[in-house]
Amino acid sequence: MAQDIAGEVEIDGKRYEGAGVRFRGNNSYQLGLKRNPFQIKLNFTDKDKQHQGYTALKLSSALRDPSMVREVLFYNIARKYTPAPRASYTKLYVNNEYVGLFVNVESVDGKFLREHFNSDGNSFFKAGVDYKSPTPETCKQNIYGSLEYEDNLACYKGNFEMGSAEGWLDLQELTRMLNNNPGDIEKILDVDRALWMHALNNVMVNLNSYSGNYSINYYLYKDNFGRFQTIPWDLNLSFGSYKNTGKGSDLDLKDLQKLDPLLHADNPYKPLISKLLSNEFYRKVYLAHLRQILDENFANGEYETRARAYQALVVVPFNDDPNKSYSVEEFQRSLNETIGKRSKIPGIVELMSKRIRYLKAHPDMTALPSAVTDVSVQGRGKFDNQKLNAFKINVKADRFPQRIHLYYRFGKDQAYRAVLLSEDMVGGLPAGVKAFTTLIDAPTDNAAIDFYLVAENAGAASFYPTNYMTQPKVVNISDLNK
């Protein structure tokens, strides 16, 4: 196992003595290279050392990414939909020698966890281990971070790294519930966040992940509401740079372009996908996430604009990088062409332009969802003396909605609760439009309700508002009583 070496680190002109420095990664580390991924612990010898609140830096060498944009592009798209690290670029010097251009990925540790989950001391795991420890022979073999259930806690220790003081029993309970009682999985897993992770991995062909043969490169953190959160990690081999799904040999370019949006939906050895997608509602939600990622980032060409902007930002330090794995010419061609005769790294635009068309036309993606056309929260009547003590939410949706799901909470310190709206038999609605309503009691005279809706018809689901992950609808009962 690699050991940290105490050294001096300078970041943006500020010096930190006693920092811990070591190479990181398993497959990405190559003996004898100067340009290997680094981990820097600023608080290695002094627990109070930090830079802008960060105690650790994770520097990716962008292995098998001639474009230098895969990891930054994926993370910045992912952050629209689910908690994910920030990513940028940095120039790395070792002993005053320019080693090269690296991707600087936000470390998933205390600062990240506090920012997204308001805590950092709960059960915390990384799927996949850099240095596999011996496990009992009775353990299932080569299952990595698939979340298959094991009777023996020791079996989990060969497939996950624990970043908390304790938690192996929590992880085992997650796998027990997922595999044996998936109908209650929402009690211990944030299902929506897991579906976002799968959708992001699928659209952007990230197979060095749970969706690939090794089921690795994601974190699990148990939030204050007792639910595990999934966090994507280690994305430099996304956009088809890694090509194996665990079914047969590596995929070629055409296979990658036509990667099944329901990959592993029937694979019992991938329960975090197959158990979730066996639920009809979760499957509709997952496909809705696929459509949203596709429409907001790819079908409109935004991903290409971003990728070219990132390349323009780093072309000079990349050119000056004395240890770069690819030439400047390959860097410049890498968005549009396959680079390399052995590894054959697809051009990102070359891959995604045809993948976009494939997904848009795929039978599982063409069902038209019900769209929420009107949402109102009833206020107090002009001449009513009685103040409202409940939120009456009225919704209309088109395309023959079957159900409207309401998710609500009273502040960020609460978990969302779910309720089905009742159909409201009002007349005069256009064909295919239905009205729904529900009443949610206000806990105080000044309560503010955060909520979002999922409209479900026979073939698909849609969300209102579409950016519910960061900006749900907010209504204060005091405003309704004015």
Coordinates of C-alpha atoms in Angstrom, one line a residue:
M1 CA 0.0 0.0 0.0
A2 CA 1.3 3.4 -0.9
Q3 CA 2.5 5.6 1.9
D4 CA 2.4 9.4 2.2
I5 CA 5.7 11.2 2.2
A6 CA 5.8 14.5 4.1
G7 CA 6.8 17.4 2.0
E8 CA 6.2 21.1 1.3
V9 CA 3.4 22.1 -1.0
E10 CA 2.8 25.5 -2.6
I11 CA -0.7 26.4 -3.9
D12 CA -1.3 29.7 -5.6
G13 CA 1.7 31.1 -3.9
K14 CA 0.8 29.9 -0.4
R15 CA 3.1 27.3 1.2
Y16 CA 2.1 24.3 3.4
E17 CA 4.7 22.4 5.3
G18 CA 4.2 18.8 6.4
A19 CA 1.8 17.9 3.7
G20 CA 1.4 14.2 2.8
V21 CA 2.2 13.4 -0.9
R22 CA 1.7 10.1 -2.7
F23 CA 0.7 8.7 -6.0
R24 CA -2.9 7.6 -6.2
G25 CA -5.0 5.2 -8.3
N26 CA -4.6 1.6 -9.3
N27 CA -5.1 1.2 -13.1
S28 CA -4.1 4.8 -13.7
Y29 CA -0.7 4.5 -12.0
Q30 CA 2.2 3.4 -14.2
L31 CA 5.6 2.6 -12.7
G32 CA 8.4 4.8 -13.9
L33 CA 6.3 7.7 -15.2
K34 CA 6.6 11.2 -13.8
R35 CA 3.1 12.0 -14.9
N36 CA 1.1 9.8 -12.5
P37 CA -2.0 10.9 -10.5
F38 CA -1.2 12.5 -7.2
Q39 CA -2.9 12.8 -3.8
I40 CA -1.9 15.6 -1.5
K41 CA -3.1 15.7 2.1
L42 CA -2.5 19.2 3.5
N43 CA -3.5 18.1 7.0
F44 CA -1.1 15.1 7.0
T45 CA 1.0 16.3 10.0
D46 CA -1.3 19.1 11.2
K47 CA -5.0 18.4 11.2
D48 CA -5.9 22.1 11.0
K49 CA -4.1 22.7 7.7
Q50 CA -6.4 23.5 4.8
H51 CA -6.6 25.6 1.6
Q52 CA -9.9 27.4 1.0
G53 CA -11.5 24.8 3.3
Y54 CA -10.0 21.8 1.5
T55 CA -7.7 19.4 3.3
A56 CA -6.8 17.2 0.3
L57 CA -6.2 17.6 -3.4
K58 CA -6.8 14.8 -6.0
L59 CA -4.9 15.4 -9.2
S60 CA -5.8 13.2 -12.2
S61 CA -3.3 12.5 -15.0
A62 CA -6.2 12.2 -17.5
L63 CA -5.0 8.8 -18.5
R64 CA -6.2 7.7 -21.9
D65 CA -7.8 11.0 -22.6
P66 CA -6.0 12.8 -25.4
S67 CA -8.7 15.6 -25.3
M68 CA -8.0 16.5 -21.6
V69 CA -11.7 17.3 -21.2
R70 CA -13.5 14.0 -20.4
E71 CA -13.3 14.3 -16.6
V72 CA -14.0 18.1 -16.4
L73 CA -16.9 17.9 -18.9
F74 CA -18.6 14.9 -17.1
Y75 CA -18.3 16.4 -13.7
N76 CA -19.7 19.8 -14.7
I77 CA -22.6 18.2 -16.4
A78 CA -23.3 15.9 -13.5
R79 CA -23.3 18.7 -11.0
K80 CA -26.5 20.0 -12.6
Y81 CA -28.4 16.9 -11.4
T82 CA -26.7 15.3 -8.5
P83 CA -24.0 16.0 -5.9
A84 CA -20.7 15.6 -7.7
P85 CA -17.1 17.0 -7.3
R86 CA -16.0 20.2 -8.9
A87 CA -13.2 19.8 -11.5
S88 CA -10.7 22.2 -13.1
Y89 CA -7.1 22.2 -14.3
T90 CA -3.8 22.8 -12.6
K91 CA -0.1 22.9 -13.5
L92 CA 1.9 20.6 -11.3
Y93 CA 5.6 21.2 -10.4
V94 CA 7.7 18.7 -8.4
N95 CA 11.0 20.0 -7.0
N96 CA 10.6 23.1 -9.2
E97 CA 10.3 20.9 -12.3
Y98 CA 7.1 21.2 -14.5
V99 CA 5.6 17.7 -14.5
G100 CA 2.6 18.6 -16.5
L101 CA -1.1 19.6 -16.9
F102 CA -3.4 17.8 -14.5
V103 CA -7.1 17.7 -13.8
N104 CA -7.8 19.0 -10.3
V105 CA -10.8 17.1 -8.9
E106 CA -12.5 18.1 -5.7
S107 CA -11.9 15.6 -3.0
V108 CA -15.0 13.8 -1.7
D109 CA -14.3 14.3 2.0
G110 CA -15.4 16.5 4.9
K111 CA -16.0 19.8 3.0
F112 CA -17.8 18.1 0.2
L113 CA -20.0 16.1 2.5
R114 CA -20.9 19.0 4.7
E115 CA -21.7 21.2 1.7
H116 CA -24.1 18.6 0.2
F117 CA -25.4 16.6 3.2
N118 CA -24.8 18.9 6.2
S119 CA -22.7 16.2 8.0
D120 CA -19.5 14.3 7.5
G121 CA -19.3 11.7 10.2
N122 CA -21.8 9.1 8.9
S123 CA -21.1 5.8 7.2
F124 CA -19.0 6.5 4.1
F125 CA -17.6 4.1 1.5
K126 CA -15.8 4.1 -1.9
A127 CA -16.6 1.3 -4.3
G128 CA -13.4 -0.4 -5.4
V129 CA -10.1 -0.7 -3.6
D130 CA -6.7 0.3 -4.7
Y131 CA -5.1 -2.5 -2.7
K132 CA -7.3 -5.5 -2.3
S133 CA -7.0 -7.2 1.1
P134 CA -7.4 -10.9 1.6
T135 CA -11.0 -12.1 2.1
P136 CA -12.5 -15.4 3.2
E137 CA -12.7 -18.1 0.5
T138 CA -16.5 -18.3 1.1
C139 CA -16.9 -14.7 -0.3
K140 CA -18.4 -14.2 -3.7
Q141 CA -15.5 -13.6 -6.1
N142 CA -14.9 -10.7 -8.5
I143 CA -18.1 -8.8 -7.6
Y144 CA -16.3 -5.5 -6.7
G145 CA -18.7 -2.8 -5.8
S146 CA -21.8 -4.4 -7.3
L147 CA -23.7 -4.4 -3.9
E148 CA -24.5 -8.1 -3.9
Y149 CA -25.4 -9.3 -0.4
E150 CA -22.9 -11.2 1.7
D151 CA -23.5 -12.9 5.0
N152 CA -19.9 -12.3 6.2
L153 CA -19.0 -8.6 6.8
A154 CA -15.3 -9.4 6.0
C155 CA -16.4 -10.0 2.3
Y156 CA -17.3 -6.3 1.9
K157 CA -13.8 -5.2 3.0
G158 CA -12.2 -6.6 -0.2
N159 CA -14.5 -4.5 -2.4
F160 CA -15.1 -1.2 -0.5
E161 CA -12.9 1.3 1.3
M162 CA -14.5 2.7 4.4
G163 CA -13.9 6.4 5.0
S164 CA -15.8 6.6 8.3
A165 CA -15.1 5.3 11.8
E166 CA -17.6 2.6 11.4
G167 CA -20.4 1.5 9.1
W168 CA -19.9 -2.0 7.7
L169 CA -23.2 -3.1 9.1
D170 CA -24.9 -0.2 7.4
L171 CA -23.4 -1.2 4.1
Q172 CA -24.5 -4.8 4.6
E173 CA -28.0 -3.7 5.4
L174 CA -28.1 -1.7 2.2
T175 CA -27.2 -4.8 0.2
R176 CA -29.7 -6.9 2.1
M177 CA -32.5 -4.5 1.4
L178 CA -31.6 -3.9 -2.2
N179 CA -31.4 -7.6 -3.0
N180 CA -34.0 -9.1 -0.8
N181 CA -36.5 -6.4 -0.1
P182 CA -36.3 -3.8 -2.9
G183 CA -39.8 -2.6 -2.3
D184 CA -38.5 -0.8 0.8
I185 CA -35.3 0.4 -0.7
E186 CA -36.2 4.1 -0.4
K187 CA -35.9 3.7 3.4
I188 CA -32.1 3.3 3.0
L189 CA -31.2 4.6 -0.4
D190 CA -31.9 7.9 -2.2
V191 CA -33.2 6.1 -5.3
D192 CA -33.5 9.2 -7.4
R193 CA -29.9 10.1 -6.9
A194 CA -28.8 6.6 -7.9
L195 CA -30.9 6.8 -11.0
W196 CA -29.3 10.1 -11.9
M197 CA -25.8 8.4 -11.6
H198 CA -26.8 5.5 -13.8
A199 CA -28.3 7.9 -16.4
L200 CA -25.2 10.1 -16.5
N201 CA -23.0 7.0 -16.9
N202 CA -25.1 5.6 -19.7
V203 CA -25.5 8.8 -21.7
M204 CA -21.8 9.6 -21.5
V205 CA -20.7 6.0 -21.9
N206 CA -18.8 5.8 -18.6
L207 CA -18.1 2.1 -18.3
N208 CA -15.3 2.5 -15.7
S209 CA -18.2 2.8 -13.2
Y210 CA -21.0 0.7 -11.8
S211 CA -22.2 0.3 -15.4
G212 CA -19.0 -1.4 -16.5
N213 CA -17.6 -4.8 -15.7
Y214 CA -16.0 -3.9 -12.3
S215 CA -18.9 -1.9 -10.6
I216 CA -16.5 0.6 -9.2
N217 CA -15.8 4.4 -8.9
Y218 CA -18.6 5.8 -6.9
Y219 CA -19.0 6.8 -3.2
L220 CA -21.8 5.9 -0.8
Y221 CA -22.5 8.3 2.1
K222 CA -25.3 7.7 4.6
D223 CA -27.1 11.1 5.0
N224 CA -28.7 12.4 8.2
F225 CA -32.0 10.9 7.1
G226 CA -30.6 7.3 7.0
R227 CA -30.4 7.0 3.2
F228 CA -27.2 6.2 1.3
Q229 CA -26.3 8.8 -1.4
T230 CA -24.4 7.8 -4.5
I231 CA -21.6 10.1 -5.7
P232 CA -19.8 9.5 -9.1
W233 CA -16.0 9.4 -9.0
D234 CA -13.0 8.9 -11.3
L235 CA -14.3 9.8 -14.7
N236 CA -11.3 10.2 -16.9
L237 CA -12.2 7.1 -18.9
S238 CA -15.7 8.3 -19.7
F239 CA -17.0 8.9 -23.2
G240 CA -16.0 5.5 -24.3
S241 CA -12.3 5.5 -23.3
Y242 CA -13.0 2.3 -21.3
K243 CA -15.1 -0.2 -23.3
N244 CA -16.1 -3.2 -21.3
T245 CA -19.6 -3.7 -19.8
G246 CA -18.8 -7.1 -18.3
K247 CA -20.6 -8.9 -21.1
G248 CA -18.1 -10.3 -23.5
S249 CA -15.1 -8.5 -25.0
D250 CA -14.5 -4.7 -25.4
L251 CA -17.0 -2.7 -27.4
D252 CA -16.0 -1.1 -30.7
L253 CA -17.0 2.4 -31.6
K254 CA -20.4 1.4 -33.2
D255 CA -21.3 -0.6 -30.0
L256 CA -20.4 2.4 -27.8
Q257 CA -22.5 4.7 -29.9
K258 CA -25.4 2.3 -29.6
L259 CA -25.0 1.4 -25.9
D260 CA -28.3 0.2 -24.6
P261 CA -30.0 2.8 -22.4
L262 CA -31.3 -0.1 -20.3
L263 CA -27.9 -1.8 -20.0
H264 CA -27.9 -4.3 -17.1
A265 CA -31.7 -3.9 -16.5
D266 CA -31.9 -7.7 -16.5
N267 CA -28.5 -8.5 -14.9
P268 CA -28.9 -10.0 -11.4
Y269 CA -25.2 -9.3 -10.7
K270 CA -25.9 -5.6 -11.0
P271 CA -28.6 -5.1 -8.4
L272 CA -28.3 -1.3 -8.1
I273 CA -29.5 -1.2 -11.7
S274 CA -31.6 -4.4 -12.2
K275 CA -33.5 -4.2 -8.9
L276 CA -34.3 -0.5 -9.4
L277 CA -35.3 -0.8 -13.0
S278 CA -37.5 -3.7 -12.3
N279 CA -39.8 -1.2 -10.6
E280 CA -42.0 0.4 -13.4
F281 CA -42.0 3.8 -11.8
Y282 CA -38.3 3.9 -11.2
R283 CA -37.7 2.8 -14.8
K284 CA -39.8 5.7 -16.1
V285 CA -37.9 8.1 -13.8
Y286 CA -34.6 6.8 -15.1
L287 CA -35.6 7.3 -18.7
A288 CA -36.9 10.8 -17.9
H289 CA -33.4 11.5 -16.5
L290 CA -31.8 10.2 -19.7
R291 CA -34.0 12.4 -21.8
Q292 CA -33.2 15.5 -19.7
I293 CA -29.5 15.0 -19.8
L294 CA -29.6 14.4 -23.5
D295 CA -31.8 17.4 -24.3
E296 CA -30.1 19.9 -22.0
N297 CA -26.5 19.0 -22.8
F298 CA -26.1 17.0 -26.0
A299 CA -28.9 17.4 -28.5
N300 CA -28.4 21.2 -28.4
G301 CA -24.7 20.9 -29.0
E302 CA -23.7 22.5 -25.6
Y303 CA -21.3 19.6 -24.7
E304 CA -19.2 20.3 -27.8
T305 CA -19.1 24.1 -27.1
R306 CA -17.9 23.4 -23.6
A307 CA -15.4 20.8 -24.7
R308 CA -13.8 23.2 -27.2
A309 CA -13.8 26.0 -24.6
Y310 CA -11.9 23.7 -22.2
Q311 CA -9.4 22.8 -24.8
A312 CA -8.8 26.4 -25.7
L313 CA -8.2 27.1 -22.0
V314 CA -5.5 24.5 -21.6
V315 CA -3.8 24.3 -25.0
V316 CA -0.8 26.3 -24.0
P317 CA 0.1 24.4 -20.7
F318 CA -0.7 21.2 -22.6
N319 CA 1.8 22.1 -25.3
D320 CA 4.4 22.9 -22.6
D321 CA 3.8 19.7 -20.8
P322 CA 7.1 17.7 -21.1
N323 CA 5.5 14.4 -20.0
K324 CA 2.3 14.5 -22.0
S325 CA 1.1 11.1 -23.4
Y326 CA -0.3 12.6 -26.6
S327 CA 0.9 15.1 -29.1
V328 CA -0.6 18.5 -29.6
E329 CA -1.9 17.3 -33.0
E330 CA -3.7 14.4 -31.3
F331 CA -5.0 16.7 -28.6
Q332 CA -6.5 19.0 -31.4
R333 CA -8.0 16.1 -33.3
S334 CA -9.3 14.2 -30.3
L335 CA -12.8 15.6 -30.3
N336 CA -13.6 14.5 -33.8
E337 CA -11.4 11.5 -34.4
T338 CA -10.4 8.2 -32.7
I339 CA -6.8 8.5 -31.3
G340 CA -4.4 5.7 -30.9
K341 CA -4.0 2.4 -32.8
R342 CA -4.1 0.2 -29.7
S343 CA -6.3 1.9 -27.1
K344 CA -8.5 3.6 -29.8
I345 CA -9.9 6.4 -27.8
P346 CA -13.0 7.7 -29.5
G347 CA -13.4 11.3 -30.4
I348 CA -16.0 12.8 -28.1
V349 CA -18.0 14.4 -30.9
E350 CA -17.4 11.4 -33.1
L351 CA -19.0 9.2 -30.3
M352 CA -21.7 11.5 -29.1
S353 CA -23.1 12.8 -32.4
K354 CA -24.3 9.3 -33.4
R355 CA -25.1 8.4 -29.9
I356 CA -27.5 11.3 -29.6
R357 CA -29.4 10.2 -32.7
Y358 CA -29.5 6.6 -31.5
L359 CA -30.9 7.5 -28.1
K360 CA -33.4 10.0 -29.5
A361 CA -34.8 7.3 -31.7
H362 CA -34.6 4.4 -29.2
P363 CA -38.1 2.8 -28.6
D364 CA -37.7 3.2 -24.8
M365 CA -36.9 6.9 -25.2
T366 CA -39.7 8.0 -27.6
A367 CA -42.8 7.7 -25.4
L368 CA -44.2 11.2 -24.7
P369 CA -44.5 12.0 -21.0
S370 CA -47.3 13.9 -19.5
A371 CA -46.4 17.5 -19.0
V372 CA -47.5 19.5 -16.0
T373 CA -49.4 22.4 -17.6
D374 CA -50.6 24.3 -14.5
V375 CA -49.7 24.3 -10.8
S376 CA -51.4 26.5 -8.2
V377 CA -51.5 26.6 -4.4
Q378 CA -54.8 28.0 -3.3
G379 CA -54.7 31.2 -1.3
R380 CA -57.2 32.6 1.2
G381 CA -60.3 34.1 -0.3
K382 CA -60.6 37.9 -0.3
F383 CA -63.4 38.0 2.3
D384 CA -62.4 34.9 4.3
N385 CA -61.8 35.6 8.0
Q386 CA -60.3 32.1 8.7
K387 CA -56.6 31.8 8.0
L388 CA -55.4 28.8 5.9
N389 CA -53.5 26.1 7.9
A390 CA -52.9 23.8 4.9
F391 CA -51.4 23.9 1.4
K392 CA -54.0 23.0 -1.2
I393 CA -52.0 22.1 -4.3
N394 CA -53.9 21.9 -7.6
V395 CA -52.2 20.5 -10.7
K396 CA -53.2 19.9 -14.4
A397 CA -51.3 17.7 -16.7
D398 CA -51.7 16.6 -20.3
R399 CA -51.3 13.4 -22.3
F400 CA -53.5 11.2 -20.2
P401 CA -51.6 11.2 -16.8
Q402 CA -52.3 8.2 -14.6
R403 CA -50.7 9.5 -11.4
I404 CA -49.1 12.7 -10.1
H405 CA -46.6 12.2 -7.3
L406 CA -45.9 15.1 -4.9
Y407 CA -42.6 15.2 -3.0
Y408 CA -42.5 17.8 -0.3
R409 CA -40.6 18.9 2.8
F410 CA -40.6 21.9 5.2
G411 CA -37.0 23.0 5.0
K412 CA -33.7 21.5 4.0
D413 CA -33.3 19.9 7.4
Q414 CA -36.0 17.4 6.5
A415 CA -36.2 14.6 4.0
Y416 CA -38.7 14.8 1.2
R417 CA -42.0 12.9 1.8
A418 CA -44.1 11.5 -1.0
V419 CA -47.8 11.5 -1.6
L420 CA -50.1 10.7 -4.5
L421 CA -52.4 13.4 -5.6
S422 CA -56.1 12.7 -5.9
E423 CA -57.8 13.1 -9.3
D424 CA -60.0 16.2 -9.3
M425 CA -63.2 15.6 -11.4
V426 CA -63.6 19.0 -12.9
G427 CA -65.3 19.6 -16.2
G428 CA -64.4 21.5 -19.3
L429 CA -60.8 20.2 -19.6
P430 CA -59.2 19.6 -23.1
A431 CA -58.9 16.0 -24.3
G432 CA -56.1 14.1 -22.5
V433 CA -55.8 16.7 -19.7
K434 CA -56.6 15.7 -16.1
A435 CA -56.7 17.7 -12.9
F436 CA -55.3 16.6 -9.5
T437 CA -55.3 18.0 -6.0
T438 CA -54.0 17.3 -2.5
L439 CA -54.0 19.0 0.9
I440 CA -50.8 19.2 3.0
D441 CA -51.1 20.5 6.6
A442 CA -48.8 23.4 7.5
P443 CA -46.9 22.6 10.7
T444 CA -46.6 26.3 11.7
D445 CA -48.2 29.7 10.8
N446 CA -45.1 30.6 8.9
A447 CA -44.3 27.3 7.3
A448 CA -42.7 27.2 3.8
I449 CA -43.2 24.1 1.7
D450 CA -40.6 22.9 -0.8
F451 CA -42.1 20.6 -3.4
Y452 CA -41.8 19.1 -6.8
L453 CA -44.0 16.9 -8.9
V454 CA -43.6 13.8 -11.1
A455 CA -46.3 13.3 -13.7
E456 CA -46.7 9.7 -14.8
N457 CA -48.6 8.3 -17.7
A458 CA -48.7 4.8 -19.3
G459 CA -45.3 5.1 -21.0
A460 CA -43.2 7.8 -19.3
A461 CA -42.7 10.3 -16.5
S462 CA -41.7 14.0 -16.3
F463 CA -40.7 16.4 -13.5
Y464 CA -42.0 19.8 -12.5
P465 CA -40.0 21.9 -12.1
T466 CA -37.3 20.3 -14.3
N467 CA -34.5 21.7 -12.1
Y468 CA -36.2 20.3 -8.9
M469 CA -32.9 19.0 -7.7
T470 CA -31.6 22.5 -6.9
Q471 CA -34.7 24.7 -7.2
P472 CA -37.9 23.1 -6.0
K473 CA -41.1 25.1 -5.9
V474 CA -41.3 27.1 -2.6
V475 CA -44.5 28.5 -1.1
N476 CA -45.0 30.1 2.3
I477 CA -48.3 29.7 4.1
S478 CA -48.1 33.3 5.3
D479 CA -48.1 34.5 1.7
L480 CA -51.2 32.5 1.0
N481 CA -52.9 34.2 3.9
K482 CA -52.2 37.8 2.8

